[in-house]
XYZ file of N, CA, C and O in Angstrom:
736
model
N 13.827 -16.305 0.544
C 13.814 -15.572 -0.875
C 12.733 -16.221 -1.794
O 12.700 -17.308 -1.673
N 12.570 -15.470 -2.816
C 11.725 -16.081 -3.907
C 12.183 -17.225 -4.526
O 13.513 -17.501 -4.858
N 11.378 -18.133 -4.880
C 11.599 -19.319 -5.646
C 11.745 -18.920 -7.048
O 10.815 -17.955 -7.508
N 12.679 -19.425 -7.749
C 12.729 -18.722 -9.364
C 11.642 -19.135 -10.041
O 11.297 -18.427 -11.184
N 10.487 -20.072 -9.495
C 9.395 -20.208 -10.465
C 8.408 -19.106 -10.456
O 7.576 -18.974 -10.998
N 8.781 -18.299 -9.113
C 7.891 -16.752 -9.128
C 8.314 -15.814 -10.109
O 7.465 -14.896 -10.199
N 9.547 -15.771 -10.549
C 10.035 -14.911 -11.053
C 9.193 -14.257 -12.306
O 8.888 -12.896 -12.404
N 8.874 -15.143 -13.245
C 8.307 -14.718 -14.294
C 6.652 -13.916 -13.933
O 6.255 -12.889 -14.538
N 5.943 -14.507 -12.827
C 4.868 -13.953 -12.311
C 5.241 -12.348 -11.817
O 4.614 -11.367 -11.865
N 6.361 -12.527 -11.095
C 6.764 -11.086 -10.782
C 7.120 -10.175 -11.511
O 6.512 -8.900 -11.507
N 7.645 -10.235 -12.642
C 7.724 -9.913 -13.909
C 6.709 -9.240 -14.532
O 6.616 -8.086 -14.715
N 5.763 -10.129 -14.820
C 4.271 -9.602 -15.376
C 3.687 -8.704 -14.308
O 3.003 -7.760 -14.814
N 3.738 -8.966 -12.903
C 2.642 -8.144 -12.089
C 3.554 -6.712 -12.362
O 2.818 -5.552 -12.037
N 4.714 -6.894 -12.087
C 5.694 -5.335 -12.214
C 5.391 -4.526 -13.367
O 5.477 -3.460 -13.481
N 5.065 -5.368 -14.404
C 4.976 -4.660 -15.863
C 3.829 -3.422 -15.736
O 3.883 -2.676 -16.632
N 2.731 -3.329 -14.850
C 1.804 -2.662 -14.946
C 1.811 -1.478 -14.009
O 1.094 -0.396 -13.748
N 3.245 -1.722 -13.176
C 3.591 -0.857 -12.120
C 4.519 0.589 -12.863
O 5.497 1.066 -12.333
N 3.710 1.315 -13.833
C 4.444 2.353 -14.401
C 4.745 3.311 -13.630
O 5.769 4.361 -14.068
N 4.217 3.693 -12.607
C 4.190 4.913 -11.836
C 5.226 4.888 -10.739
O 5.911 5.635 -10.117
N 5.739 3.491 -10.448
C 6.955 3.128 -9.468
C 7.945 2.845 -9.977
O 7.746 2.240 -11.128
N 9.159 3.515 -9.556
C 10.395 3.006 -10.264
C 10.827 1.622 -9.725
O 11.802 1.145 -10.595
N 10.298 0.867 -8.690
C 10.624 -0.465 -8.703
C 9.341 -1.202 -8.271
O 8.173 -0.868 -7.690
N 9.379 -2.541 -8.454
C 8.296 -3.503 -8.358
C 8.125 -3.518 -6.625
O 9.115 -3.913 -6.083
N 7.148 -3.519 -5.779
C 6.753 -3.710 -4.599
C 6.582 -5.047 -4.443
O 6.745 -5.477 -2.999
N 5.960 -5.972 -5.110
C 5.523 -7.139 -4.803
C 6.129 -8.484 -3.881
O 6.145 -8.842 -3.064
N 7.630 -8.151 -4.430
C 8.486 -9.360 -3.725
C 8.686 -8.723 -2.390
O 8.663 -9.686 -1.846
N 8.887 -7.811 -1.907
C 9.139 -7.525 -0.746
C 8.020 -7.036 0.164
O 8.252 -7.776 1.299
N 6.919 -6.929 -0.457
C 5.841 -6.715 0.316
C 5.390 -8.470 0.823
O 4.920 -8.714 1.887
N 5.559 -9.445 -0.244
C 5.216 -10.937 0.115
C 6.144 -11.082 1.076
O 5.699 -12.123 2.007
N 7.351 -11.104 0.994
C 8.415 -11.473 1.903
C 8.116 -11.013 3.401
O 8.154 -11.586 4.477
N 7.911 -9.585 3.329
C 7.561 -8.988 4.703
C 6.080 -9.719 5.334
O 5.959 -10.149 6.529
N 4.970 -9.716 4.341
C 4.030 -10.413 4.933
C 3.768 -11.698 5.140
O 3.070 -12.242 6.266
N 4.556 -12.725 4.309
C 4.370 -14.181 4.705
C 5.769 -14.707 4.851
O 5.655 -16.270 4.930
N 6.861 -14.441 4.399
C 7.924 -14.653 4.019
C 7.849 -16.056 2.863
O 8.847 -17.004 2.755
N 7.141 -15.723 2.182
C 6.685 -16.604 1.043
C 6.245 -18.065 1.270
O 6.198 -19.207 0.571
N 5.578 -18.292 2.413
C 4.783 -19.031 2.702
C 3.323 -19.107 2.515
O 2.989 -18.126 2.770
N 2.968 -20.068 1.779
C 1.634 -20.043 1.647
C 0.689 -20.699 2.425
O -0.764 -20.693 2.540
N 1.154 -20.440 4.011
C 0.350 -21.118 4.846
C -0.622 -19.760 5.156
O -0.710 -18.967 5.175
N -1.889 -20.302 5.483
C -3.252 -19.618 5.801
C -3.243 -19.492 7.112
O -2.985 -20.481 8.083
N -3.490 -18.186 7.445
C -3.762 -17.646 8.908
C -5.224 -17.886 9.341
O -5.829 -17.013 8.912
N -5.811 -18.734 9.745
C -6.909 -18.958 9.896
C -7.860 -18.371 10.941
O -8.688 -17.611 10.669
N -6.808 -17.563 11.933
C -7.640 -16.922 12.905
C -7.997 -15.465 12.230
O -8.725 -14.713 12.614
N -6.507 -14.795 11.550
C -6.906 -13.526 10.938
C -7.548 -13.258 9.600
O -8.119 -12.564 9.101
N -7.737 -14.575 9.116
C -8.286 -14.545 7.787
C -7.538 -14.541 6.587
O -8.028 -14.331 5.542
N -6.319 -14.300 6.758
C -5.352 -13.983 5.638
C -4.734 -15.225 4.891
O -4.788 -16.306 5.663
N -4.753 -15.337 3.720
C -4.314 -16.519 2.885
C -3.347 -16.322 2.102
O -3.335 -15.289 1.395
N -2.346 -17.266 1.926
C -1.437 -17.304 0.803
C -0.359 -16.525 0.621
O -0.366 -15.805 1.817
N 0.282 -16.545 -0.001
C 1.764 -15.609 0.362
C 1.619 -13.938 0.109
O 2.284 -13.483 0.604
N 0.516 -13.612 -0.391
C 0.360 -12.323 -0.410
C -0.522 -12.026 0.782
O -0.973 -10.629 0.686
N -1.096 -12.851 1.479
C -1.899 -12.674 2.745
C -3.451 -12.013 2.565
O -3.566 -11.041 3.269
N -4.111 -12.256 1.579
C -5.287 -11.554 1.257
C -6.229 -12.206 2.178
O -6.197 -13.199 2.385
N -7.201 -11.089 2.515
C -8.508 -11.519 3.071
C -9.613 -12.110 1.912
O -9.427 -11.475 0.759
N -10.696 -12.610 2.151
C -11.634 -12.956 1.687
C -12.340 -11.772 0.602
O -12.269 -11.961 -0.495
N -12.610 -10.547 1.296
C -13.224 -9.322 0.702
C -11.805 -8.644 -0.225
O -12.509 -8.200 -1.199
N -10.437 -8.787 0.390
C -9.536 -8.021 -0.626
C -9.595 -9.057 -1.953
O -9.415 -8.684 -2.953
N -9.546 -10.447 -1.857
C -9.726 -11.331 -3.047
C -10.634 -10.791 -3.845
O -10.443 -11.157 -5.079
N -11.997 -10.854 -3.604
C -13.306 -10.431 -3.788
C -12.600 -9.143 -5.153
O -13.079 -9.436 -6.374
N -12.066 -8.451 -4.683
C -11.706 -7.204 -5.200
C -10.663 -7.280 -6.566
O -10.578 -6.986 -7.300
N -9.470 -7.990 -5.976
C -8.546 -7.965 -6.636
C -7.927 -9.371 -7.328
O -6.996 -9.288 -8.220
N -8.580 -10.318 -6.768
C -8.196 -11.715 -7.445
C -9.024 -12.232 -8.465
O -9.720 -11.756 -8.946
N -8.001 -12.900 -9.413
C -8.936 -13.630 -10.777
C -7.665 -14.717 -11.194
O -6.885 -14.708 -10.543
N -8.115 -15.699 -11.842
C -7.181 -16.565 -12.514
C -6.558 -16.312 -13.621
O -6.487 -16.191 -14.774
N -5.286 -15.628 -12.906
C -4.195 -15.194 -14.125
C -3.310 -16.272 -14.479
O -2.772 -16.002 -15.390
N -3.433 -17.023 -13.887
C -2.536 -18.501 -14.342
C -3.304 -19.335 -15.443
O -2.461 -20.460 -15.885
N -4.397 -19.073 -15.099
C -5.526 -20.032 -16.346
C -5.769 -21.500 -16.073
O -5.891 -22.332 -17.018
N -5.544 -21.887 -14.662
C -5.710 -23.202 -14.466
C -7.124 -23.498 -14.031
O -7.747 -24.477 -13.493
N -8.148 -22.698 -14.152
C -9.651 -22.700 -14.258
C -10.118 -22.309 -12.658
O -11.238 -22.392 -12.378
N -9.265 -21.896 -11.946
C -9.655 -21.538 -10.740
C -8.856 -20.040 -10.068
O -7.787 -20.349 -10.201
N -9.376 -19.355 -9.460
C -8.754 -18.019 -8.790
C -8.989 -18.227 -7.386
O -9.820 -18.592 -6.487
N -7.754 -18.410 -7.018
C -7.215 -18.491 -5.407
C -6.341 -17.670 -4.933
O -5.112 -17.823 -5.432
N -6.309 -17.103 -3.562
C -5.337 -16.334 -3.086
C -4.065 -17.725 -2.563
O -2.698 -17.008 -2.156
N -4.607 -18.763 -2.512
C -3.497 -19.784 -2.391
C -2.619 -20.049 -3.565
O -1.780 -20.903 -3.396
N -3.046 -19.692 -4.682
C -2.211 -19.967 -5.631
C -1.338 -18.699 -6.140
O -1.757 -17.733 -6.253
N -0.215 -19.010 -5.838
C 0.977 -17.948 -5.900
C 0.938 -17.089 -7.127
O 0.935 -15.986 -6.908
N 0.735 -17.481 -8.242
C 0.429 -16.731 -9.479
C -0.598 -15.805 -9.222
O -0.425 -14.479 -9.741
N -1.761 -16.329 -9.073
C -2.842 -15.510 -8.916
C -2.477 -14.380 -7.896
O -2.834 -13.269 -8.115
N -2.118 -14.925 -6.475
C -1.846 -13.926 -6.115
C -1.168 -12.792 -5.885
O -1.207 -11.572 -5.682
N 0.200 -13.066 -6.749
C 1.343 -12.203 -7.062
C 0.709 -11.025 -7.993
O 0.712 -9.952 -7.983
N -0.227 -11.579 -9.070
C -0.712 -10.605 -9.868
C -1.934 -9.910 -9.371
O -1.908 -8.667 -9.410
N -2.659 -10.411 -8.419
C -3.703 -9.325 -7.426
C -2.886 -8.628 -6.671
O -3.229 -7.448 -6.442
N -1.994 -8.706 -5.973
C -0.956 -7.761 -5.338
C -0.407 -6.467 -6.428
O -0.446 -5.375 -5.945
N -0.108 -7.116 -7.263
C 0.647 -6.076 -8.385
C -0.679 -5.213 -8.943
O -0.640 -4.040 -8.828
N -1.956 -5.703 -8.913
C -3.077 -4.911 -9.348
C -3.247 -3.802 -8.091
O -3.868 -2.817 -8.305
N -3.315 -4.364 -7.084
C -3.834 -3.658 -5.840
C -2.715 -2.880 -6.091
O -2.778 -1.462 -5.451
N -1.257 -2.938 -6.100
C -0.361 -1.845 -5.719
C -0.676 -0.718 -6.881
O -0.444 0.594 -6.755
N -0.601 -1.219 -8.157
C -1.048 -0.253 -9.206
C -2.321 0.839 -8.919
O -1.826 2.108 -9.260
N -3.175 0.383 -8.370
C -4.532 1.204 -7.946
C -3.979 1.903 -6.852
O -4.470 3.272 -6.845
N -3.353 1.476 -5.645
C -3.014 2.445 -4.960
C -1.863 3.512 -5.094
O -1.964 4.553 -5.091
N -0.819 3.219 -6.002
C -0.151 4.201 -6.566
C -0.811 4.986 -7.532
O -0.526 6.441 -7.362
N -1.812 4.774 -8.352
C -2.644 5.784 -8.887
C -3.554 6.770 -8.270
O -3.445 7.842 -8.489
N -3.836 6.110 -7.048
C -4.694 6.969 -6.320
C -3.754 7.869 -5.494
O -4.120 9.205 -5.299
N -2.407 7.156 -4.978
C -1.581 8.295 -4.379
C -1.378 9.477 -5.346
O -0.891 10.557 -4.865
N -1.071 9.135 -6.633
C -0.523 10.388 -7.564
C -1.571 11.068 -7.677
O -1.277 12.596 -7.895
N -3.171 11.019 -7.912
C -3.990 11.795 -7.890
C -3.861 12.677 -6.603
O -4.194 13.923 -6.830
N -3.943 12.022 -5.295
C -3.963 12.673 -4.402
C -2.905 14.041 -4.355
O -2.907 14.827 -3.614
N -1.655 13.410 -4.368
C -0.329 14.244 -4.458
C -0.556 15.338 -5.414
O -0.316 16.605 -5.337
N -0.980 15.091 -6.864
C -1.133 15.974 -7.551
C -2.240 17.128 -7.393
O -1.685 18.371 -7.801
N -3.164 16.886 -6.768
C -4.116 17.603 -6.302
C -3.752 18.254 -4.692
O -4.510 19.254 -4.627
N -2.561 17.981 -4.207
C -1.960 18.844 -3.296
C -2.566 18.017 -1.868
O -2.202 18.664 -0.998
N -3.406 16.986 -1.885
C -3.861 16.893 -0.860
C -2.984 16.001 0.111
O -3.064 15.983 1.295
N -2.048 15.609 -0.428
C -0.937 14.493 0.331
C 0.475 14.872 -0.383
O 0.418 15.505 -1.522
N 1.348 14.901 0.386
C 3.026 15.121 -0.061
C 3.819 13.897 0.402
O 3.802 13.148 1.361
N 4.882 13.408 -0.595
C 5.911 12.451 -0.257
C 6.312 11.853 -1.313
O 5.722 12.087 -2.347
N 7.161 11.006 -1.045
C 7.568 9.879 -2.006
C 6.503 9.277 -2.355
O 5.855 8.615 -1.740
N 6.454 8.742 -3.816
C 5.188 7.950 -4.101
C 5.179 6.586 -3.564
O 4.436 5.721 -3.376
N 6.467 5.950 -3.804
C 6.888 4.521 -3.320
C 6.149 4.462 -1.726
O 5.539 3.981 -1.469
N 6.843 5.798 -0.951
C 6.525 5.743 0.550
C 5.076 5.945 0.658
O 4.289 5.026 1.470
N 4.203 6.349 -0.080
C 2.885 6.799 0.217
C 1.876 5.452 -0.289
O 1.172 5.407 0.310
N 2.419 5.013 -1.245
C 1.850 3.597 -1.809
C 1.914 2.476 -1.032
O 0.824 1.870 -0.483
N 3.063 2.495 -0.109
C 3.298 1.340 0.786
C 2.188 1.700 2.331
O 1.972 0.616 2.992
N 2.557 3.096 2.606
C 1.515 3.385 3.663
C 0.181 3.374 3.418
O -0.638 3.089 4.266
N -0.556 3.723 1.978
C -1.712 3.287 1.723
C -1.880 1.729 1.897
O -3.173 1.466 2.300
N -1.042 0.915 1.322
C -1.215 -0.764 1.656
C -1.531 -0.773 2.936
O -2.563 -1.569 3.441
N -0.444 -0.297 3.926
C -0.292 -0.553 5.305
C -1.362 -0.249 5.951
O -1.982 -0.974 6.998
N -1.638 1.037 5.839
C -2.745 1.743 6.704
C -4.277 2.519 6.078
O -5.062 2.533 6.854
N -4.000 2.324 4.891
C -5.460 2.469 3.921
C -5.241 3.779 3.535
O -4.501 4.755 3.871
N -5.654 4.360 2.075
C -5.890 5.538 1.658
C -6.249 6.719 2.473
O -5.686 7.655 2.510
N -7.088 6.397 3.643
C -7.549 7.385 4.521
C -6.688 7.653 5.422
O -7.028 9.045 5.482
N -6.158 6.908 5.845
C -4.846 7.086 6.756
C -4.082 8.392 6.047
O -3.660 9.193 6.925
N -3.736 7.905 4.989
C -2.529 8.822 3.967
C -3.006 10.058 3.837
O -2.609 10.885 3.839
N -4.499 10.264 3.559
C -4.915 11.163 3.040
C -5.067 12.200 4.463
O -5.000 13.565 4.473
N -5.819 11.832 5.368
C -5.967 12.445 6.713
C -4.537 13.154 7.467
O -4.415 14.160 7.778
N -3.329 12.238 7.257
C -2.110 12.543 7.688
C -1.150 13.777 6.406
O -0.812 14.405 7.045
N -1.950 13.749 5.356
C -1.515 14.358 4.225
C 0.170 14.275 3.807
O 0.544 14.607 3.197
N 0.343 12.778 4.356
C 1.742 12.068 4.131
C 1.842 10.920 4.771
O 0.466 10.320 5.018
N 2.803 10.350 4.849
C 3.257 8.955 5.311
C 2.425 9.161 6.613
O 3.295 9.603 7.331
N 1.607 8.547 7.269
C 1.130 8.628 8.722
C 2.523 7.867 9.781
O 2.981 6.668 9.231
N 2.280 8.223 10.816
C 3.437 7.822 11.796
C 3.264 6.030 11.733
O 3.941 5.589 12.177
N 1.984 5.657 11.670
C 1.708 4.467 11.971
C 1.803 3.469 10.810
O 2.265 2.339 11.279
N 2.475 3.856 9.770
C 3.043 3.355 8.795
C 4.487 3.159 8.683
O 4.893 2.478 7.759
N 5.473 3.729 9.483
C 6.768 3.942 9.159
C 7.142 2.611 9.550
O 8.233 2.545 9.058
N 6.883 1.543 10.596
C 7.293 0.650 10.931
C 7.074 -0.663 9.810
O 8.130 -1.024 9.427
N 6.212 -0.251 9.068
C 5.819 -1.148 7.970
C 7.054 -0.680 7.235
O 7.758 -1.746 6.391
N 6.901 0.338 6.516
C 8.080 1.006 5.482
C 9.491 0.689 5.816
O 10.229 -0.147 4.920
N 9.836 0.651 7.367
C 11.191 0.166 7.688
C 11.439 -1.362 7.297
O 12.506 -1.775 7.082
N 10.253 -2.180 7.837
C 10.462 -3.728 7.432
C 10.442 -3.735 5.933
O 11.309 -4.896 5.573
N 10.003 -3.242 5.282
C 10.078 -3.506 3.698
C 11.535 -3.062 3.159
O 11.746 -3.453 2.574
N 11.762 -1.851 3.465
C 12.958 -1.361 3.042
C 14.182 -2.079 3.987
O 15.162 -2.478 2.823
N 14.012 -2.957 4.687
C 15.175 -3.679 5.134
C 15.280 -5.001 4.266
O 16.309 -5.666 4.012
N 14.335 -5.256 3.319
C 14.381 -6.405 2.388
C 15.043 -5.776 1.284
O 15.195 -6.916 0.222
N 15.213 -4.754 0.973
C 15.671 -4.436 -0.546
C 16.802 -5.229 -0.948
O 16.896 -5.603 -1.950
N 17.660 -5.203 -0.124
C 19.273 -6.066 -0.694
C 18.919 -7.509 -1.122
O 19.561 -7.687 -2.038
N 17.834 -8.150 -0.529
C 17.512 -9.399 -0.885
C 16.974 -9.599 -2.429
O 17.289 -10.158 -3.207
N 16.418 -8.364 -3.122
C 15.703 -8.205 -4.102
C 16.282 -7.407 -5.225
O 15.932 -7.113 -6.185
N 17.330 -6.358 -4.887
C 17.958 -5.720 -5.805
C 18.525 -6.422 -7.108
O 18.567 -5.880 -8.057
N 19.145 -7.837 -6.802
C 19.628 -8.693 -8.149
C 18.498 -9.019 -9.293
O 18.583 -8.753 -10.451
N 17.197 -8.896 -8.540
C 15.950 -9.176 -9.455
C 15.693 -8.005 -10.294
O 15.425 -8.179 -11.685
N 15.793 -6.851 -9.657
C 15.519 -5.828 -10.322
C 16.836 -5.397 -11.237
O 16.475 -4.927 -12.543
N 18.279 -5.712 -10.795
C 19.001 -5.480 -11.568
C 19.548 -6.319 -12.907
O 19.747 -5.743 -13.887
N 19.010 -7.615 -13.005
C 18.878 -8.340 -13.921
C 17.867 -8.263 -14.707
O 17.540 -9.188 -15.930
N 16.804 -7.518 -14.413
C 15.611 -7.402 -15.253
C 14.482 -8.364 -15.087
O 13.258 -8.717 -15.572
N 14.403 -9.494 -14.117
C 13.777 -10.583 -13.775
C 12.691 -9.881 -13.217
O 11.308 -10.733 -13.139
N 12.375 -8.703 -12.737
C 11.347 -8.529 -11.870
C 10.752 -7.063 -12.399
O 10.247 -6.439 -11.843
N 10.797 -7.267 -13.696
C 10.633 -5.887 -14.330
C 11.345 -4.883 -14.450
O 10.906 -3.681 -14.840
N 12.602 -4.905 -13.947
C 13.604 -3.862 -14.056
C 14.116 -4.012 -15.332
O 14.035 -4.560 -16.135
N 14.925 -2.873 -15.408
C 15.617 -2.340 -16.694
C 16.787 -3.649 -17.048
O 17.734 -3.673 -18.072
N 17.299 -3.785 -15.855
C 18.749 -4.449 -15.860
C 19.928 -3.591 -15.830
O 20.824 -3.789 -15.574
N 19.672 -2.343 -15.395
C 20.747 -1.536 -15.404
C 21.150 -1.269 -14.067
O 21.772 -0.454 -13.774
N 20.411 -2.025 -13.066
C 21.079 -1.679 -11.559
C 20.102 -0.773 -10.884
O 19.109 -0.339 -11.378
N 20.330 -0.472 -9.611
C 19.582 0.458 -8.818
C 19.547 1.729 -9.346
O 20.484 2.029 -10.022
N 18.156 2.493 -9.252
C 18.516 3.906 -9.790
C 19.291 4.410 -8.924
O 19.893 4.183 -7.612
N 19.348 5.792 -8.885
C 20.489 6.775 -7.823
C 19.910 6.788 -6.771
O 20.596 7.056 -5.681
N 18.590 7.306 -6.639
C 17.807 7.306 -5.703
C 17.846 6.247 -4.391
O 17.410 5.238 -5.329
N 18.270 6.209 -3.366
C 17.792 4.998 -2.361
C 16.371 4.575 -2.504
O 15.331 5.592 -2.380
N 15.866 3.422 -2.585
C 14.694 2.628 -2.646
C 14.227 1.622 -1.772
O 15.227 0.736 -1.637
N 13.476 1.626 -0.709
C 12.459 2.569 -0.521
C 12.968 3.559 0.382
O 14.149 3.430 0.952
N 12.402 4.905 0.562
C 13.159 6.136 1.157
C 13.443 5.335 2.708
O 12.708 4.509 3.323
N 14.102 6.148 3.491
C 14.731 5.792 4.461
C 14.081 6.654 5.806
O 14.680 7.113 6.743
N 12.732 6.493 5.511
C 11.802 7.605 6.408
C 11.648 6.963 7.626
O 10.814 7.439 8.775
N 11.572 5.423 7.683
C 11.140 4.760 8.839
C 12.099 3.827 9.210
O 13.128 3.423 8.676
N 12.008 3.938 11.022
C 13.077 3.136 11.543
C 12.806 2.269 12.613
O 13.450 1.402 12.749
N 11.517 1.960 13.165
C 11.044 1.225 13.878
C 10.404 -0.102 13.536
O 10.239 -0.049 12.155
N 10.128 -1.259 14.208
C 9.760 -2.157 13.498
C 8.226 -2.602 14.148
O 8.063 -2.266 15.149
N 7.426 -3.219 13.018
C 6.198 -4.017 13.860
C 5.652 -4.823 12.993
O 6.199 -5.505 11.919
N 4.624 -5.697 13.444
C 4.105 -6.748 12.873
C 3.600 -6.632 11.321
O 3.601 -5.047 11.082
N 2.842 -7.269 10.726
C 1.894 -7.210 9.701
C 1.113 -5.802 9.708
O 0.746 -5.223 10.452
N 0.771 -4.935 8.542
C -0.116 -3.955 8.611
C -1.160 -4.110 9.517
O -1.584 -5.107 9.240
N -1.863 -2.785 9.768
C -2.918 -2.926 10.631
C -4.043 -2.673 9.869
O -5.046 -3.256 10.640
N -4.040 -2.229 8.742
C -5.860 -2.025 8.318
C -5.372 -2.760 6.890
O -4.615 -2.537 6.092
N -6.612 -3.633 6.645
C -6.448 -4.114 5.503
C -8.048 -3.918 5.102
O -8.931 -4.087 5.968
N -8.287 -3.744 3.743
C -9.833 -3.970 3.413
C -10.071 -2.609 2.240
O -9.070 -2.182 1.618
N -10.952 -2.352 2.205
C -11.535 -1.446 1.161
C -10.764 0.041 1.128
O -10.913 0.721 -0.100
N -10.188 0.281 2.434
C -9.855 1.565 2.105
C -8.376 1.597 1.554
O -7.816 2.806 1.630
N -7.911 0.655 1.320
C -6.426 0.095 0.936
C -6.405 0.259 -0.789
O -7.462 -0.408 -1.220
């Protein structure tokens, strides 16, 4: 579970996610790293949000004002993941509006994160390769409902919306997302 020191960062990162009904960052971080900032030297993924160097060049910046930008700095990583999620949600909205893809925006955004926007576009929906990742993220929702209900992670404090979130479209389990990089 998240440390309370991360809650302000999560709330700030969620504030930019106007297209999504709930913040994704806590769920993604829990699934990716379990909130451990250990670096996986073999895969090149770093910090709690599991960024590669290439992804960090795109999304990372010094958000906590400590004079350095690092995927190993939880505040910087949470904000970078929020920016990445916002960009993916905007792209999925564009593709959905143009009729090139169909589906729930949260599902599509998570699928684009896990498999890349190209895979979502080619499938015209959540590709089958992303369903395991969606199931893993969905399984974590109960851990974070209180954050949203209390408004601590950008929620309204009014509790969960009427619709189940994330959608229940996926049922198998797999390791971390398989595609990472410029197509996400």
